[in-house]
Amino acid sequence: MRSEQEVNRAIERYADMIRRLCMIYLKNYADTEDIFQTVFLKYVLSAISFESAEHEKAWLIRVTINACKDLRKSFFRSRTVSLDQLAEQPLALPQDHREVLEAVLDLPQKYKDVVYLHYYEEYTAPQISQILGKNVNTVYTLLTRAKQMLREKLGGEGVE
């Protein structure tokens, strides 16, 4: 295991390079940050003795690329589609589903989060409150307001 001083030096020297590599492969800030942490965790835990700064840099590049490739081919990633991608593929959904999806995507972010977690991921309000760090009653309020906004946008009483 490496010392804190070694790790801080490596992060200071290579952080930008690792983030740029991740963004090239993943095109996603959240995944970039996940891989960034994974790479430096592997660095901390590795027992490899580097011959030079170039050897260390090459090792970090290879670990970063491999971690990005692993994430891209992971089971979870290959079986999911973001809401934004879903909205860009209108033919994949029936018309009424497209309208609902577009209405959800038009909601302000705080409502979009709770609607997504509740209706798409099937979390309960108490679970959502823990995930988002909000009071349970706040989550119920956000869900109620979001449903009302969706009713108004979709022009019906059928939104549950």
Short mmCIF file of C-alpha atoms in Angstrom, two decimals:
data_model
loop_
_atom_site.label_atom_id
_atom_site.label_comp_id
_atom_site.label_asym_id
_atom_site.label_seq_id
_atom_site.Cartn_x
_atom_site.Cartn_y
_atom_site.Cartn_z
CA MET A 1 0.00 0.00 0.00
CA ARG A 2 1.30 3.43 -0.93
CA SER A 3 1.83 6.34 1.40
CA GLU A 4 -0.53 9.29 1.46
CA GLN A 5 2.25 11.50 0.13
CA GLU A 6 2.82 9.24 -2.91
CA VAL A 7 -0.90 9.12 -3.66
CA ASN A 8 -1.32 12.89 -3.37
CA ARG A 9 1.65 13.42 -5.69
CA ALA A 10 0.19 11.02 -8.27
CA ILE A 11 -3.25 12.61 -8.08
CA GLU A 12 -1.72 16.06 -8.49
CA ARG A 13 0.36 14.93 -11.45
CA TYR A 14 -2.08 12.64 -13.30
CA ALA A 15 -5.65 13.64 -12.32
CA ASP A 16 -6.34 15.76 -15.42
CA MET A 17 -4.96 13.11 -17.76
CA ILE A 18 -7.07 10.37 -16.16
CA ARG A 19 -10.24 12.47 -16.32
CA ARG A 20 -9.63 13.37 -19.96
CA LEU A 21 -9.09 9.70 -20.87
CA CYS A 22 -12.29 8.73 -19.07
CA MET A 23 -14.31 11.45 -20.80
CA ILE A 24 -13.02 10.28 -24.19
CA TYR A 25 -14.12 6.71 -23.48
CA LEU A 26 -17.27 7.27 -21.43
CA LYS A 27 -18.60 10.72 -22.45
CA ASN A 28 -20.21 10.96 -19.03
CA TYR A 29 -19.08 13.00 -16.02
CA ALA A 30 -20.51 10.68 -13.35
CA ASP A 31 -18.88 7.59 -14.87
CA THR A 32 -15.65 9.55 -15.27
CA GLU A 33 -15.59 10.33 -11.57
CA ASP A 34 -16.33 6.68 -10.69
CA ILE A 35 -13.47 5.41 -12.83
CA PHE A 36 -11.17 8.16 -11.52
CA GLN A 37 -11.73 6.86 -7.99
CA THR A 38 -11.34 3.26 -9.08
CA VAL A 39 -8.03 3.97 -10.80
CA PHE A 40 -6.53 5.74 -7.81
CA LEU A 41 -7.83 3.08 -5.44
CA LYS A 42 -6.01 0.48 -7.54
CA TYR A 43 -2.94 2.72 -7.43
CA VAL A 44 -3.10 2.95 -3.64
CA LEU A 45 -3.50 -0.80 -3.23
CA SER A 46 -0.95 -1.90 -5.85
CA ALA A 47 2.42 -3.21 -4.79
CA ILE A 48 4.06 -2.41 -8.13
CA SER A 49 7.40 -0.66 -7.93
CA PHE A 50 7.66 1.76 -10.83
CA GLU A 51 10.97 2.11 -12.66
CA SER A 52 10.34 5.73 -13.64
CA ALA A 53 7.69 8.43 -13.87
CA GLU A 54 6.98 7.28 -17.44
CA HIS A 55 6.40 3.72 -16.24
CA GLU A 56 4.00 5.00 -13.57
CA LYS A 57 2.15 7.14 -16.15
CA ALA A 58 1.88 4.24 -18.60
CA TRP A 59 0.53 1.99 -15.84
CA LEU A 60 -2.11 4.56 -14.88
CA ILE A 61 -3.13 5.01 -18.52
CA ARG A 62 -3.51 1.25 -19.01
CA VAL A 63 -5.49 0.83 -15.78
CA THR A 64 -7.75 3.75 -16.77
CA ILE A 65 -8.41 2.41 -20.25
CA ASN A 66 -9.11 -1.09 -18.92
CA ALA A 67 -11.48 0.25 -16.26
CA CYS A 68 -13.35 2.31 -18.88
CA LYS A 69 -13.66 -0.70 -21.17
CA ASP A 70 -14.85 -2.87 -18.29
CA LEU A 71 -17.52 -0.33 -17.40
CA ARG A 72 -18.68 -0.02 -21.01
CA LYS A 73 -19.11 -3.77 -21.37
CA SER A 74 -20.56 -4.36 -17.89
CA PHE A 75 -23.91 -6.11 -17.60
CA PHE A 76 -25.63 -3.13 -15.97
CA ARG A 77 -24.46 -0.64 -18.56
CA SER A 78 -25.39 -2.83 -21.51
CA ARG A 79 -28.92 -3.31 -20.15
CA THR A 80 -29.83 0.30 -19.37
CA VAL A 81 -30.81 3.35 -21.36
CA SER A 82 -30.88 6.88 -20.00
CA LEU A 83 -34.13 8.84 -20.11
CA ASP A 84 -32.51 11.34 -22.48
CA GLN A 85 -31.56 8.58 -24.93
CA LEU A 86 -35.05 7.15 -24.66
CA ALA A 87 -36.54 10.51 -25.58
CA GLU A 88 -34.27 10.71 -28.64
CA GLN A 89 -35.70 7.41 -29.93
CA PRO A 90 -39.38 8.25 -30.30
CA LEU A 91 -40.19 5.23 -32.45
CA ALA A 92 -39.28 2.87 -29.62
CA LEU A 93 -42.31 3.96 -27.57
CA PRO A 94 -46.03 4.13 -28.29
CA GLN A 95 -47.36 7.68 -28.70
CA ASP A 96 -48.96 7.89 -25.24
CA HIS A 97 -45.73 6.71 -23.58
CA ARG A 98 -43.73 9.29 -25.53
CA GLU A 99 -46.01 12.06 -24.31
CA VAL A 100 -45.64 10.96 -20.69
CA LEU A 101 -41.86 10.65 -21.04
CA GLU A 102 -41.60 14.11 -22.61
CA ALA A 103 -43.76 15.55 -19.83
CA VAL A 104 -41.55 13.94 -17.18
CA LEU A 105 -38.39 15.22 -18.88
CA ASP A 106 -39.87 18.74 -18.92
CA LEU A 107 -40.34 18.76 -15.14
CA PRO A 108 -37.89 20.76 -12.99
CA GLN A 109 -34.99 18.58 -11.81
CA LYS A 110 -36.19 18.16 -8.20
CA TYR A 111 -39.49 16.72 -9.44
CA LYS A 112 -37.88 14.68 -12.19
CA ASP A 113 -35.64 12.97 -9.63
CA VAL A 114 -38.46 11.81 -7.36
CA VAL A 115 -40.72 10.78 -10.27
CA TYR A 116 -37.92 8.77 -11.84
CA LEU A 117 -36.97 7.05 -8.59
CA HIS A 118 -40.58 6.33 -7.62
CA TYR A 119 -42.16 5.29 -10.93
CA TYR A 120 -39.25 3.98 -12.96
CA GLU A 121 -37.00 2.49 -10.25
CA GLU A 122 -39.93 1.64 -7.93
CA TYR A 123 -38.44 3.08 -4.75
CA THR A 124 -40.74 4.04 -1.88
CA ALA A 125 -40.87 7.58 -0.52
CA PRO A 126 -38.81 6.64 2.59
CA GLN A 127 -36.16 5.04 0.35
CA ILE A 128 -36.11 8.11 -1.92
CA SER A 129 -35.71 10.34 1.13
CA GLN A 130 -32.59 8.41 2.10
CA ILE A 131 -31.19 8.44 -1.45
CA LEU A 132 -31.75 12.17 -1.95
CA GLY A 133 -31.12 13.20 1.66
CA LYS A 134 -34.54 14.81 1.95
CA ASN A 135 -37.28 14.56 4.56
CA VAL A 136 -39.89 11.87 3.81
CA ASN A 137 -42.67 14.45 3.87
CA THR A 138 -40.72 16.56 1.38
CA VAL A 139 -40.58 13.57 -0.98
CA TYR A 140 -44.34 13.05 -0.66
CA THR A 141 -44.88 16.76 -1.38
CA LEU A 142 -42.59 16.66 -4.43
CA LEU A 143 -44.40 13.57 -5.76
CA THR A 144 -47.79 15.19 -5.26
CA ARG A 145 -46.72 18.39 -7.00
CA ALA A 146 -45.07 16.45 -9.82
CA LYS A 147 -48.26 14.43 -10.40
CA GLN A 148 -50.27 17.65 -10.49
CA MET A 149 -47.87 19.20 -13.01
CA LEU A 150 -48.08 16.05 -15.15
CA ARG A 151 -51.89 16.10 -15.01
CA GLU A 152 -51.87 19.68 -16.23
CA LYS A 153 -49.37 18.98 -19.01
CA LEU A 154 -51.11 15.80 -20.14
CA GLY A 155 -54.58 17.23 -19.70
CA GLY A 156 -56.11 14.37 -17.78
CA GLU A 157 -57.05 12.88 -14.48
CA GLY A 158 -55.45 9.50 -15.21
CA VAL A 159 -51.95 10.23 -13.86
CA GLU A 160 -51.41 8.11 -10.76
#
